[in-house]
Amino acid sequence: MTRFSAWSVFKNGLTGQKGWSRQWRDPEPKPHYDVVIVGGGLHGLATAYYLAANHGVKNIAVLEKGWLGGGNAGRNTTIVRSNYFRPGNREFYEHSLKLWENLSHELNYNVMFSQRSHISLLHSPGAIDAAARNYNILRRTGTPDAEIWDLATLKRAVPHLNYSPTSRFPIMGAAVQKRAGTARHDAVAWGYARGADKHGVDILQQCEVQGITREGDSVSAVETSRGTIRAGKVAFAVAGNTSRLWTMAGLGKLPIESHKLQAFVSEPLKPLLDQVVVFGIGGAHFYISQSDKGGMVFGGDLDWYKSYAQRGNLPIVQDTAEAAMSILPCLGRVKLLRHWSGLVDMSMDGTHFLCKTPLSNLYLNAGWNYGGFKATPASGWYFADLIANDRPHEKIRNFDLKRFERGLQIDERGAGPDPKLHG
Amino acid sequence: MIRINCPFCGTRDHSEFSYGGDGSIDYPALDATKEAWHDAVFMRDNICGVQLETWHHVHGCRMWLKIERDTLTHEIHSVRPAHPGLAAALSSEQEAGQ
């Protein structure tokens, strides 16, 4: 595999681009692996990479039922931020953001991480006070780039929002995280896959898990569409379909519901929006950024009912379009290029699970709600640590399945145990 | 759009309704154990296939309904009032009408 550098780009430019090789192998499954990771999405690939790179684990397989980047990796709005407030989430997402900042160098692969600022619009003096409290917490706990902007500052940065004082929710200011931004979703999958492959990880695509073979309180093998694979340790990283695998392993219920979340991209436009802008008040929930190709990438709420269908429904298209028009009326004549729906694990408190399970050699990575993309590097980092050392790192000890039994809910939104409300 | 045949109003778009949640949960008695309440509040089967769920016809008759719906295809298999007395009254009325 060729290492990317300015020199290799220059040399291949002069020699007809003939010097590039495959970025990762397409191996046949071996009968046994020390670690089998189910799910070749961003979290599964990141886990494989850090298991090999940080912990020196050899003989790893990543099982993907479709193709890399075809699930939620390609069905999100690529926003990265760390402005979480609850203890545990604070440190976790800040660690993730620090990993994002060095990810292109770490992987020798340009993930196009663009720290363009994340701007949450505020619409009342009360909202500004609440945001100031939260952002003071951020500034005092290791996230120095949290700022509250008044209206004049916001207007200078984003002049074309709807600032009408007679709109239903007039804009009064904004809570801003300046190191937040976006990354190229495919490149993250490909970069981690390439990095993992370089360390000898077998990435098995078109390899669907159809059964889990148990020996007492441990997993001995996974039955796949490409044959039986015996495993020393098994890790689930299949957000959206976690409950299906959990049932295959005979483990009963989970504090998770599967919902679908839609996202949209418009036709490409000239540069219009330099930041991620978020509009959320009352019934509205809307986030938008512009991709490097010029498409406006945006999304809103879940479809509100439980579903395993990877297709969206029309009332949400209308709601999201209305929210878009209320803050960016200049988008009125822009055509939608495509829209899609991803299957997300909505957990009971809006926070994820990175933990051991009732089976001794089975590990769980699940329940990412809306937040899976930004969490990718830290999720892989801590999940690899958990699998390699067979104990949760201090930083993830409350991301276990038993926290509700202890009376702990890590509920950023304060919405209570109703999965669909943790948007 | 999912179309729901409300027993009181007829067939309507799902945007008139609000999704409640898993309709198969039997909430325990108020003095039941902490474990029983933990399971009822936090644990879900999360079925991929036909599940029983509650919907509220919030922009219609405002009645709570119990619906069997396929979570993969969104096909609806049955709709009845969530209140057991109403469901029984409605079905006996229908039988008398036939």
Short mmCIF file of C-alpha atoms in Angstrom, two decimals, chain A:
data_model
loop_
_atom_site.label_atom_id
_atom_site.label_comp_id
_atom_site.label_asym_id
_atom_site.label_seq_id
_atom_site.Cartn_x
_atom_site.Cartn_y
_atom_site.Cartn_z
CA MET A 1 0.00 0.00 0.00
CA THR A 2 1.35 3.39 -1.02
CA ARG A 3 1.85 5.98 1.68
CA PHE A 4 0.28 9.29 0.69
CA SER A 5 2.57 12.31 0.57
CA ALA A 6 3.02 15.45 -1.48
CA TRP A 7 5.83 13.63 -3.31
CA SER A 8 3.66 10.57 -4.14
CA VAL A 9 0.90 12.82 -5.51
CA PHE A 10 3.47 14.74 -7.60
CA LYS A 11 5.17 11.60 -8.88
CA ASN A 12 1.89 9.90 -9.85
CA GLY A 13 0.76 13.09 -11.53
CA LEU A 14 3.78 12.77 -13.86
CA THR A 15 3.39 9.01 -14.42
CA GLY A 16 -0.27 8.74 -15.40
CA GLN A 17 -1.57 7.91 -11.89
CA LYS A 18 -0.37 4.32 -12.37
CA GLY A 19 1.51 4.01 -9.08
CA TRP A 20 -1.50 3.61 -6.76
CA SER A 21 -2.44 0.28 -5.24
CA ARG A 22 -5.54 -1.10 -3.50
CA GLN A 23 -6.20 0.68 -0.23
CA TRP A 24 -7.19 -2.49 1.62
CA ARG A 25 -7.27 -6.21 0.84
CA ASP A 26 -10.39 -8.29 0.17
CA PRO A 27 -9.42 -11.49 2.04
CA GLU A 28 -11.27 -14.78 2.43
CA PRO A 29 -12.51 -15.40 6.00
CA LYS A 30 -10.18 -17.46 8.18
CA PRO A 31 -11.80 -20.15 10.39
CA HIS A 32 -10.66 -18.43 13.61
CA TYR A 33 -9.90 -14.90 14.79
CA ASP A 34 -8.82 -13.68 18.23
CA VAL A 35 -11.26 -10.76 17.95
CA VAL A 36 -14.31 -10.62 15.67
CA ILE A 37 -15.90 -7.18 15.37
CA VAL A 38 -19.44 -7.32 13.99
CA GLY A 39 -20.20 -4.16 12.05
CA GLY A 40 -17.90 -2.50 9.49
CA GLY A 41 -19.22 0.96 10.15
CA LEU A 42 -17.15 3.82 11.49
CA HIS A 43 -17.11 2.52 15.07
CA GLY A 44 -16.24 -1.04 14.12
CA LEU A 45 -13.43 0.05 11.81
CA ALA A 46 -12.07 2.54 14.36
CA THR A 47 -12.15 -0.18 17.02
CA ALA A 48 -10.20 -2.56 14.78
CA TYR A 49 -7.66 0.16 14.01
CA TYR A 50 -7.03 1.09 17.67
CA LEU A 51 -6.99 -2.57 18.78
CA ALA A 52 -4.15 -3.16 16.34
CA ALA A 53 -2.38 0.20 16.64
CA ASN A 54 -2.72 0.90 20.39
CA HIS A 55 -2.89 -2.58 21.86
CA GLY A 56 -0.91 -4.72 19.39
CA VAL A 57 -3.74 -7.23 18.98
CA LYS A 58 -3.20 -9.45 15.94
CA ASN A 59 -5.68 -11.63 14.10
CA ILE A 60 -8.73 -9.34 14.02
CA ALA A 61 -11.69 -9.51 11.64
CA VAL A 62 -14.31 -6.86 10.93
CA LEU A 63 -17.58 -8.32 9.56
CA GLU A 64 -19.72 -6.08 7.37
CA LYS A 65 -23.02 -7.31 5.89
CA GLY A 66 -22.96 -4.77 3.04
CA TRP A 67 -20.10 -2.56 1.95
CA LEU A 68 -17.93 -0.13 3.88
CA GLY A 69 -19.61 3.20 4.38
CA GLY A 70 -23.01 1.90 3.24
CA GLY A 71 -24.83 2.02 6.57
CA ASN A 72 -24.97 4.89 9.02
CA ALA A 73 -21.43 5.90 8.01
CA GLY A 74 -23.00 7.25 4.83
CA ARG A 75 -26.28 8.35 6.38
CA ASN A 76 -25.40 11.19 8.72
CA THR A 77 -24.82 14.94 8.58
CA THR A 78 -21.08 14.67 9.44
CA ILE A 79 -21.16 17.13 12.34
CA VAL A 80 -18.39 16.95 14.94
CA ARG A 81 -18.60 18.85 18.25
CA SER A 82 -17.91 18.30 21.95
CA ASN A 83 -20.31 20.71 23.69
CA TYR A 84 -21.80 18.10 26.01
CA PHE A 85 -22.41 18.94 29.66
CA ARG A 86 -23.08 15.78 31.64
CA PRO A 87 -20.11 14.29 33.53
CA GLY A 88 -18.78 11.39 31.48
CA ASN A 89 -20.02 12.76 28.17
CA ARG A 90 -17.94 15.93 28.72
CA GLU A 91 -14.61 14.13 28.84
CA PHE A 92 -15.59 11.51 26.28
CA TYR A 93 -16.57 13.89 23.48
CA GLU A 94 -13.68 16.25 24.20
CA HIS A 95 -11.29 13.31 23.87
CA SER A 96 -13.04 12.46 20.61
CA LEU A 97 -12.60 16.00 19.29
CA LYS A 98 -8.88 15.93 20.15
CA LEU A 99 -8.54 12.67 18.21
CA TRP A 100 -10.41 14.23 15.27
CA GLU A 101 -7.95 17.12 15.24
CA ASN A 102 -5.06 14.76 14.49
CA LEU A 103 -6.96 12.07 12.59
CA SER A 104 -5.76 12.85 9.06
CA HIS A 105 -2.12 12.67 10.23
CA GLU A 106 -2.73 9.59 12.36
CA LEU A 107 -4.27 7.71 9.44
CA ASN A 108 -2.20 9.31 6.64
CA TYR A 109 -5.57 9.85 4.99
CA ASN A 110 -7.33 13.17 4.51
CA VAL A 111 -10.63 12.95 6.40
CA MET A 112 -11.28 16.60 5.47
CA PHE A 113 -11.91 17.61 9.07
CA SER A 114 -12.95 21.23 8.91
CA GLN A 115 -13.18 23.13 12.21
CA ARG A 116 -15.60 25.72 10.93
CA SER A 117 -17.55 26.44 14.18
CA HIS A 118 -20.84 25.08 15.43
CA ILE A 119 -23.40 27.82 16.01
CA SER A 120 -26.53 27.12 18.08
CA LEU A 121 -29.01 29.95 17.64
CA LEU A 122 -30.63 31.40 20.79
CA HIS A 123 -34.04 33.03 20.80
CA SER A 124 -34.73 34.40 24.27
CA PRO A 125 -32.86 36.01 27.21
CA GLY A 126 -33.59 32.85 29.20
CA ALA A 127 -32.01 30.68 26.51
CA ILE A 128 -28.92 32.92 26.50
CA ASP A 129 -28.61 32.62 30.30
CA ALA A 130 -28.96 28.83 30.14
CA ALA A 131 -26.40 28.62 27.34
CA ALA A 132 -24.01 30.87 29.28
CA ARG A 133 -24.23 28.56 32.28
CA ASN A 134 -23.54 25.50 30.13
CA TYR A 135 -20.72 27.14 28.21
CA ASN A 136 -19.10 28.34 31.45
CA ILE A 137 -19.06 24.68 32.49
CA LEU A 138 -17.36 23.83 29.18
CA ARG A 139 -14.74 26.56 29.57
CA ARG A 140 -13.93 25.44 33.10
CA THR A 141 -13.62 21.76 32.16
CA GLY A 142 -11.24 21.69 29.24
CA THR A 143 -13.16 23.10 26.27
CA PRO A 144 -11.81 26.66 25.95
CA ASP A 145 -13.40 27.40 22.58
CA ALA A 146 -16.99 27.70 23.87
CA GLU A 147 -18.34 31.22 23.35
CA ILE A 148 -21.60 33.13 23.63
CA TRP A 149 -22.10 35.56 20.76
CA ASP A 150 -24.34 38.60 20.88
CA LEU A 151 -26.46 39.52 17.89
CA ALA A 152 -23.91 41.92 16.35
CA THR A 153 -21.14 39.28 16.39
CA LEU A 154 -23.48 36.69 14.91
CA LYS A 155 -24.61 39.03 12.14
CA ARG A 156 -20.98 39.69 11.15
CA ALA A 157 -20.22 35.96 10.96
CA VAL A 158 -23.45 34.76 9.28
CA PRO A 159 -25.09 37.78 7.65
CA HIS A 160 -27.80 35.98 5.70
CA LEU A 161 -29.85 34.33 8.46
CA ASN A 162 -33.40 35.54 8.99
CA TYR A 163 -32.88 38.28 11.61
CA SER A 164 -36.38 39.70 11.28
CA PRO A 165 -37.58 40.94 14.70
CA THR A 166 -41.11 39.90 13.71
CA SER A 167 -40.31 36.25 12.96
CA ARG A 168 -41.95 33.66 15.23
CA PHE A 169 -38.66 33.07 17.06
CA PRO A 170 -36.40 36.12 16.56
CA ILE A 171 -32.68 35.32 16.76
CA MET A 172 -31.07 37.00 19.80
CA GLY A 173 -27.61 35.47 19.93
CA ALA A 174 -25.77 32.18 19.65
CA ALA A 175 -23.80 29.59 21.60
CA VAL A 176 -20.72 28.72 19.59
CA GLN A 177 -18.05 26.06 19.69
CA LYS A 178 -15.23 27.16 17.41
CA ARG A 179 -13.25 23.89 17.21
CA ALA A 180 -16.36 22.01 16.11
CA GLY A 181 -17.12 21.40 12.45
CA THR A 182 -17.56 18.67 9.88
CA ALA A 183 -15.57 15.83 8.31
CA ARG A 184 -15.92 13.75 5.16
CA HIS A 185 -17.84 10.65 6.24
CA ASP A 186 -16.58 8.25 3.51
CA ALA A 187 -13.00 9.27 4.11
CA VAL A 188 -13.32 8.42 7.80
CA ALA A 189 -14.51 4.89 6.93
CA TRP A 190 -11.87 4.46 4.24
CA GLY A 191 -9.09 5.94 6.36
CA TYR A 192 -9.78 3.66 9.32
CA ALA A 193 -10.22 0.65 6.99
CA ARG A 194 -6.91 1.37 5.28
CA GLY A 195 -5.15 1.91 8.62
CA ALA A 196 -6.61 -1.29 10.10
CA ASP A 197 -5.73 -3.29 7.00
CA LYS A 198 -2.15 -2.05 7.20
CA HIS A 199 -1.96 -3.61 10.66
CA GLY A 200 -3.24 -6.93 9.28
CA VAL A 201 -6.94 -6.65 10.14
CA ASP A 202 -9.15 -8.70 7.79
CA ILE A 203 -12.08 -6.59 6.58
CA LEU A 204 -14.78 -9.00 5.38
CA GLN A 205 -17.49 -7.30 3.35
CA GLN A 206 -20.71 -9.02 2.19
CA CYS A 207 -20.41 -11.08 5.36
CA GLU A 208 -23.65 -10.98 7.32
CA VAL A 209 -23.93 -12.46 10.80
CA GLN A 210 -26.86 -14.89 10.85
CA GLY A 211 -26.35 -16.60 14.18
CA ILE A 212 -24.33 -16.53 17.38
CA THR A 213 -23.09 -19.82 18.81
CA ARG A 214 -22.78 -19.90 22.58
CA GLU A 215 -20.95 -22.23 24.91
CA GLY A 216 -22.53 -21.54 28.28
CA ASP A 217 -21.78 -17.96 29.22
CA SER A 218 -19.45 -17.20 26.34
CA VAL A 219 -19.60 -16.89 22.58
CA SER A 220 -17.66 -19.53 20.65
CA ALA A 221 -18.43 -18.62 17.05
CA VAL A 222 -20.49 -16.46 14.73
CA GLU A 223 -22.43 -18.00 11.84
CA THR A 224 -22.11 -15.79 8.78
CA SER A 225 -23.19 -15.75 5.16
CA ARG A 226 -19.55 -16.67 4.40
CA GLY A 227 -19.36 -19.60 6.83
CA THR A 228 -18.70 -20.22 10.50
CA ILE A 229 -16.04 -18.05 12.13
CA ARG A 230 -14.74 -19.06 15.55
CA ALA A 231 -13.76 -16.21 17.81
CA GLY A 232 -11.78 -15.60 20.97
CA LYS A 233 -13.67 -12.37 21.64
CA VAL A 234 -16.71 -10.92 19.89
CA ALA A 235 -17.63 -7.23 19.76
CA PHE A 236 -20.94 -5.80 18.53
CA ALA A 237 -20.80 -2.37 16.85
CA VAL A 238 -23.99 -2.41 14.80
CA ALA A 239 -25.99 0.60 15.95
CA GLY A 240 -29.54 0.39 14.62
CA ASN A 241 -29.54 -3.39 14.59
CA THR A 242 -28.13 -4.02 18.07
CA SER A 243 -31.34 -5.61 19.37
CA ARG A 244 -31.40 -8.12 16.50
CA LEU A 245 -27.88 -9.36 17.30
CA TRP A 246 -28.66 -9.26 21.02
CA THR A 247 -31.63 -11.56 20.37
CA MET A 248 -29.46 -13.90 18.25
CA ALA A 249 -27.14 -14.19 21.26
CA GLY A 250 -30.15 -15.13 23.41
CA LEU A 251 -29.75 -12.14 25.71
CA GLY A 252 -33.31 -10.79 25.87
CA LYS A 253 -34.14 -7.10 26.17
CA LEU A 254 -32.05 -3.93 25.87
CA PRO A 255 -32.68 -0.30 26.91
CA ILE A 256 -32.71 0.62 23.21
CA GLU A 257 -35.26 1.29 20.46
CA SER A 258 -34.43 1.48 16.75
CA HIS A 259 -35.63 4.67 15.07
CA LYS A 260 -34.88 6.31 11.76
CA LEU A 261 -33.36 9.71 11.24
CA GLN A 262 -33.52 11.48 7.90
CA ALA A 263 -31.00 13.80 6.33
CA PHE A 264 -31.00 15.84 3.16
CA VAL A 265 -28.59 17.33 0.64
CA SER A 266 -29.39 20.05 -1.86
CA GLU A 267 -27.98 20.69 -5.31
CA PRO A 268 -24.46 22.21 -5.14
CA LEU A 269 -24.31 25.95 -4.54
CA LYS A 270 -21.54 28.54 -4.54
CA PRO A 271 -20.05 29.02 -1.05
CA LEU A 272 -22.93 30.15 1.15
CA LEU A 273 -22.50 28.93 4.72
CA ASP A 274 -19.09 28.72 6.43
CA GLN A 275 -20.32 27.17 9.69
CA VAL A 276 -22.62 24.52 11.10
CA VAL A 277 -25.82 26.31 12.14
CA VAL A 278 -28.34 24.77 14.51
CA PHE A 279 -31.89 25.99 15.06
CA GLY A 280 -33.82 24.38 17.88
CA ILE A 281 -36.75 25.85 19.75
CA GLY A 282 -40.29 24.77 20.40
CA GLY A 283 -41.17 22.12 17.82
CA ALA A 284 -38.31 23.00 15.49
CA HIS A 285 -35.08 21.05 15.27
CA PHE A 286 -32.75 21.77 12.40
CA TYR A 287 -29.01 21.66 11.64
CA ILE A 288 -27.29 22.66 8.43
CA SER A 289 -23.84 22.95 6.91
CA GLN A 290 -22.41 23.17 3.42
CA SER A 291 -20.30 20.34 2.05
CA ASP A 292 -17.07 20.93 0.14
CA LYS A 293 -18.94 20.03 -3.05
CA GLY A 294 -21.39 22.84 -2.31
CA GLY A 295 -24.45 20.83 -1.29
CA MET A 296 -26.38 22.09 1.71
CA VAL A 297 -26.43 19.13 4.14
CA PHE A 298 -29.18 19.30 6.72
CA GLY A 299 -31.46 17.33 8.98
CA GLY A 300 -34.08 17.55 11.67
CA ASP A 301 -36.03 15.26 13.94
CA LEU A 302 -36.56 11.52 13.98
CA ASP A 303 -39.63 10.17 12.20
CA TRP A 304 -41.17 9.84 15.70
CA TYR A 305 -42.19 6.17 15.45
CA LYS A 306 -40.06 3.08 15.87
CA SER A 307 -38.81 1.61 12.62
CA TYR A 308 -36.24 -0.66 11.02
CA ALA A 309 -36.95 0.70 7.51
CA GLN A 310 -34.06 2.71 6.07
CA ARG A 311 -36.41 5.12 4.36
CA GLY A 312 -37.91 8.35 5.58
CA ASN A 313 -41.42 9.71 5.75
CA LEU A 314 -42.94 12.84 4.26
CA PRO A 315 -44.16 14.83 7.31
CA ILE A 316 -40.54 15.15 8.47
CA VAL A 317 -39.47 16.34 5.02
CA GLN A 318 -42.03 19.12 5.36
CA ASP A 319 -41.05 19.97 8.95
CA THR A 320 -37.38 20.16 8.03
CA ALA A 321 -38.06 22.28 4.95
CA GLU A 322 -40.14 24.67 7.07
CA ALA A 323 -37.33 25.00 9.62
CA ALA A 324 -34.86 25.65 6.79
CA MET A 325 -37.05 28.42 5.39
CA SER A 326 -37.53 30.04 8.76
CA ILE A 327 -33.80 30.63 9.36
CA LEU A 328 -32.37 30.64 5.82
CA PRO A 329 -35.10 32.01 3.53
CA CYS A 330 -32.50 32.29 0.76
CA LEU A 331 -32.80 28.50 0.31
CA GLY A 332 -36.37 28.84 -0.93
CA ARG A 333 -35.69 28.01 -4.56
CA VAL A 334 -32.92 25.50 -3.98
CA LYS A 335 -33.68 21.98 -5.19
CA LEU A 336 -33.23 18.91 -3.04
CA LEU A 337 -30.72 16.54 -4.61
CA ARG A 338 -31.43 13.50 -2.46
CA HIS A 339 -32.49 12.51 1.01
CA TRP A 340 -31.94 9.38 3.02
CA SER A 341 -32.71 7.76 6.31
CA GLY A 342 -30.40 6.03 8.77
CA LEU A 343 -31.29 3.52 11.43
CA VAL A 344 -30.25 4.69 14.88
CA ASP A 345 -30.16 3.09 18.32
CA MET A 346 -32.13 5.45 20.53
CA SER A 347 -31.28 4.65 24.14
CA MET A 348 -33.42 5.29 27.20
CA ASP A 349 -31.40 8.29 28.42
CA GLY A 350 -29.90 9.52 25.14
CA THR A 351 -26.42 8.22 26.00
CA HIS A 352 -24.52 5.31 24.52
CA PHE A 353 -23.28 1.97 25.84
CA LEU A 354 -19.62 0.90 25.74
CA CYS A 355 -19.47 -2.06 28.05
CA LYS A 356 -19.09 -5.69 28.91
CA THR A 357 -22.15 -7.92 28.61
CA PRO A 358 -23.62 -10.89 30.46
CA LEU A 359 -21.42 -13.11 28.23
CA SER A 360 -17.78 -13.24 29.31
CA ASN A 361 -16.17 -12.61 25.90
CA LEU A 362 -18.85 -10.41 24.29
CA TYR A 363 -18.53 -6.61 24.26
CA LEU A 364 -21.14 -4.02 23.33
CA ASN A 365 -20.85 -0.71 21.48
CA ALA A 366 -24.37 0.66 20.95
CA GLY A 367 -27.01 3.28 21.66
CA TRP A 368 -25.46 6.26 19.87
CA ASN A 369 -28.71 8.15 19.28
CA TYR A 370 -27.93 11.17 17.06
CA GLY A 371 -24.28 11.30 18.12
CA GLY A 372 -22.47 8.40 16.49
CA PHE A 373 -20.45 10.21 13.85
CA LYS A 374 -18.70 12.69 16.13
CA ALA A 375 -18.03 9.93 18.66
CA THR A 376 -16.22 7.67 16.17
CA PRO A 377 -12.57 8.12 17.25
CA ALA A 378 -13.17 8.02 21.01
CA SER A 379 -15.66 5.18 20.62
CA GLY A 380 -13.08 3.09 18.78
CA TRP A 381 -10.34 4.16 21.19
CA TYR A 382 -12.19 3.16 24.40
CA PHE A 383 -13.91 0.12 22.89
CA ALA A 384 -10.52 -1.23 21.80
CA ASP A 385 -9.22 -0.57 25.32
CA LEU A 386 -12.21 -2.42 26.78
CA ILE A 387 -11.76 -5.44 24.50
CA ALA A 388 -7.98 -5.65 24.90
CA ASN A 389 -7.97 -5.29 28.69
CA ASP A 390 -11.33 -6.90 29.46
CA ARG A 391 -12.27 -4.06 31.83
CA PRO A 392 -13.88 -0.67 31.23
CA HIS A 393 -11.57 2.34 31.29
CA GLU A 394 -12.29 4.75 34.15
CA LYS A 395 -13.67 7.27 31.62
CA ILE A 396 -16.37 4.90 30.31
CA ARG A 397 -17.37 3.12 33.52
CA ASN A 398 -20.87 4.67 33.53
CA PHE A 399 -21.61 3.75 29.90
CA ASP A 400 -22.77 0.30 30.99
CA LEU A 401 -26.13 -1.46 30.70
CA LYS A 402 -26.63 -1.50 34.47
CA ARG A 403 -26.64 2.25 35.03
CA PHE A 404 -30.45 2.49 35.16
CA GLU A 405 -30.51 -0.13 37.92
CA ARG A 406 -28.19 2.17 39.89
CA GLY A 407 -30.58 5.10 39.35
CA LEU A 408 -28.20 6.84 36.94
CA GLN A 409 -29.41 8.38 33.69
CA ILE A 410 -26.93 10.41 31.61
CA ASP A 411 -29.67 12.49 30.04
CA GLU A 412 -28.26 15.55 28.22
CA ARG A 413 -31.69 16.72 27.22
CA GLY A 414 -33.57 15.94 30.41
CA ALA A 415 -36.23 14.18 28.37
CA GLY A 416 -36.72 11.09 30.55
CA PRO A 417 -36.87 7.42 29.55
CA ASP A 418 -38.55 7.84 26.16
CA PRO A 419 -36.06 7.00 23.39
CA LYS A 420 -37.67 9.06 20.62
CA LEU A 421 -37.27 12.29 22.63
CA HIS A 422 -33.46 12.21 22.87
CA GLY A 423 -32.81 14.20 19.71
#
